[in-house]
Amino acid sequence: MATVKTATLTFRIDPGLKKALRIAADQEHRSIANMIEVLIRNYCEERGIEIPLSGETNNNHGVRS
């Protein structure tokens, strides 16, 4: 099975939110990165936002990727 190439995402967050994220990740036995990915996937699923497959990065919405 081929591994998917990942992208780096760097951002600043309020320390209180980071602490809450760490607690949530620990409760789910996940890393912070994996917890953020799960939260984003759940958000998109709930709102009908399609997540492109790897390699489908055509950006037509003026948003930097």
C-alpha atoms as an extended CHARMM CRD file, in Angstrom:
* protein
*
        65  EXT
         1         1  MET       CA              0.0000000000        0.0000000000        0.0000000000  PROA      1               0.0000000000
         2         2  ALA       CA              1.4170000000        3.3870000000       -1.0050000000  PROA      2               0.0000000000
         3         3  THR       CA              1.6110000000        6.0600000000        1.6460000000  PROA      3               0.0000000000
         4         4  VAL       CA             -0.0590000000        9.4100000000        1.0660000000  PROA      4               0.0000000000
         5         5  LYS       CA              2.2220000000       12.4280000000        1.0020000000  PROA      5               0.0000000000
         6         6  THR       CA              1.1520000000       14.8760000000        3.7020000000  PROA      6               0.0000000000
         7         7  ALA       CA              1.2530000000       18.6730000000        3.7900000000  PROA      7               0.0000000000
         8         8  THR       CA              2.5220000000       20.8150000000        6.6430000000  PROA      8               0.0000000000
         9         9  LEU       CA              0.1270000000       23.2270000000        8.3330000000  PROA      9               0.0000000000
        10        10  THR       CA              1.4800000000       25.7350000000       10.8440000000  PROA      10              0.0000000000
        11        11  PHE       CA             -0.7540000000       28.0900000000       12.7970000000  PROA      11              0.0000000000
        12        12  ARG       CA             -0.9860000000       29.9160000000       16.1100000000  PROA      12              0.0000000000
        13        13  ILE       CA             -3.6530000000       29.0390000000       18.6470000000  PROA      13              0.0000000000
        14        14  ASP       CA             -4.7270000000       30.3550000000       22.0370000000  PROA      14              0.0000000000
        15        15  PRO       CA             -2.9030000000       28.4010000000       24.7730000000  PROA      15              0.0000000000
        16        16  GLY       CA             -6.2190000000       27.4620000000       26.4140000000  PROA      16              0.0000000000
        17        17  LEU       CA             -7.4930000000       25.9510000000       23.1570000000  PROA      17              0.0000000000
        18        18  LYS       CA             -4.2280000000       24.0420000000       22.7390000000  PROA      18              0.0000000000
        19        19  LYS       CA             -4.5880000000       22.6320000000       26.2540000000  PROA      19              0.0000000000
        20        20  ALA       CA             -8.1900000000       21.5700000000       25.5260000000  PROA      20              0.0000000000
        21        21  LEU       CA             -7.0460000000       20.0200000000       22.2370000000  PROA      21              0.0000000000
        22        22  ARG       CA             -4.3260000000       18.0510000000       24.0450000000  PROA      22              0.0000000000
        23        23  ILE       CA             -6.8680000000       16.7690000000       26.5970000000  PROA      23              0.0000000000
        24        24  ALA       CA             -9.2980000000       15.7480000000       23.8280000000  PROA      24              0.0000000000
        25        25  ALA       CA             -6.5010000000       14.0460000000       21.8810000000  PROA      25              0.0000000000
        26        26  ASP       CA             -5.3150000000       12.1850000000       24.9810000000  PROA      26              0.0000000000
        27        27  GLN       CA             -8.8570000000       10.9890000000       25.7330000000  PROA      27              0.0000000000
        28        28  GLU       CA             -9.1200000000        9.6320000000       22.1680000000  PROA      28              0.0000000000
        29        29  HSD       CA             -5.5720000000        8.1660000000       22.2880000000  PROA      29              0.0000000000
        30        30  ARG       CA             -4.6000000000       10.3640000000       19.3240000000  PROA      30              0.0000000000
        31        31  SER       CA             -1.8160000000       12.7880000000       18.5060000000  PROA      31              0.0000000000
        32        32  ILE       CA             -2.7210000000       16.4590000000       18.2800000000  PROA      32              0.0000000000
        33        33  ALA       CA             -2.2260000000       16.3270000000       14.4900000000  PROA      33              0.0000000000
        34        34  ASN       CA             -4.5100000000       13.3160000000       14.1500000000  PROA      34              0.0000000000
        35        35  MET       CA             -7.1190000000       14.8940000000       16.4290000000  PROA      35              0.0000000000
        36        36  ILE       CA             -7.1840000000       18.0380000000       14.2730000000  PROA      36              0.0000000000
        37        37  GLU       CA             -7.5490000000       15.8790000000       11.1450000000  PROA      37              0.0000000000
        38        38  VAL       CA            -10.4800000000       13.9830000000       12.7010000000  PROA      38              0.0000000000
        39        39  LEU       CA            -12.1570000000       17.2460000000       13.7600000000  PROA      39              0.0000000000
        40        40  ILE       CA            -11.7860000000       18.7090000000       10.2560000000  PROA      40              0.0000000000
        41        41  ARG       CA            -13.0890000000       15.5180000000        8.6110000000  PROA      41              0.0000000000
        42        42  ASN       CA            -16.1040000000       15.4370000000       10.9690000000  PROA      42              0.0000000000
        43        43  TYR       CA            -16.8250000000       19.1280000000       10.3230000000  PROA      43              0.0000000000
        44        44  CYS       CA            -16.7030000000       18.6210000000        6.5550000000  PROA      44              0.0000000000
        45        45  GLU       CA            -18.8410000000       15.4780000000        6.7060000000  PROA      45              0.0000000000
        46        46  GLU       CA            -21.5140000000       17.2230000000        8.7940000000  PROA      46              0.0000000000
        47        47  ARG       CA            -21.6800000000       20.1070000000        6.3170000000  PROA      47              0.0000000000
        48        48  GLY       CA            -21.4200000000       18.1680000000        3.0690000000  PROA      48              0.0000000000
        49        49  ILE       CA            -17.9750000000       19.5110000000        2.1940000000  PROA      49              0.0000000000
        50        50  GLU       CA            -16.1530000000       17.0880000000       -0.0660000000  PROA      50              0.0000000000
        51        51  ILE       CA            -12.5510000000       16.3750000000        0.8450000000  PROA      51              0.0000000000
        52        52  PRO       CA            -10.5270000000       15.9250000000       -2.3600000000  PROA      52              0.0000000000
        53        53  LEU       CA             -8.4600000000       12.7790000000       -2.7150000000  PROA      53              0.0000000000
        54        54  SER       CA             -4.7020000000       13.2160000000       -2.5630000000  PROA      54              0.0000000000
        55        55  GLY       CA             -3.5280000000       14.8520000000       -5.7790000000  PROA      55              0.0000000000
        56        56  GLU       CA             -6.8520000000       16.6410000000       -6.3600000000  PROA      56              0.0000000000
        57        57  THR       CA             -5.6720000000       20.0280000000       -5.1250000000  PROA      57              0.0000000000
        58        58  ASN       CA             -7.2900000000       22.1910000000       -7.8180000000  PROA      58              0.0000000000
        59        59  ASN       CA             -8.2010000000       25.3360000000       -5.8790000000  PROA      59              0.0000000000
        60        60  ASN       CA            -11.0650000000       27.3090000000       -7.4110000000  PROA      60              0.0000000000
        61        61  HSD       CA            -12.0970000000       29.2630000000       -4.3200000000  PROA      61              0.0000000000
        62        62  GLY       CA             -9.2510000000       31.7830000000       -4.0090000000  PROA      62              0.0000000000
        63        63  VAL       CA             -8.0050000000       30.1120000000       -0.8350000000  PROA      63              0.0000000000
        64        64  ARG       CA             -4.3360000000       29.3850000000       -0.4000000000  PROA      64              0.0000000000
        65        65  SER       CA             -3.5490000000       25.7370000000        0.2540000000  PROA      65              0.0000000000
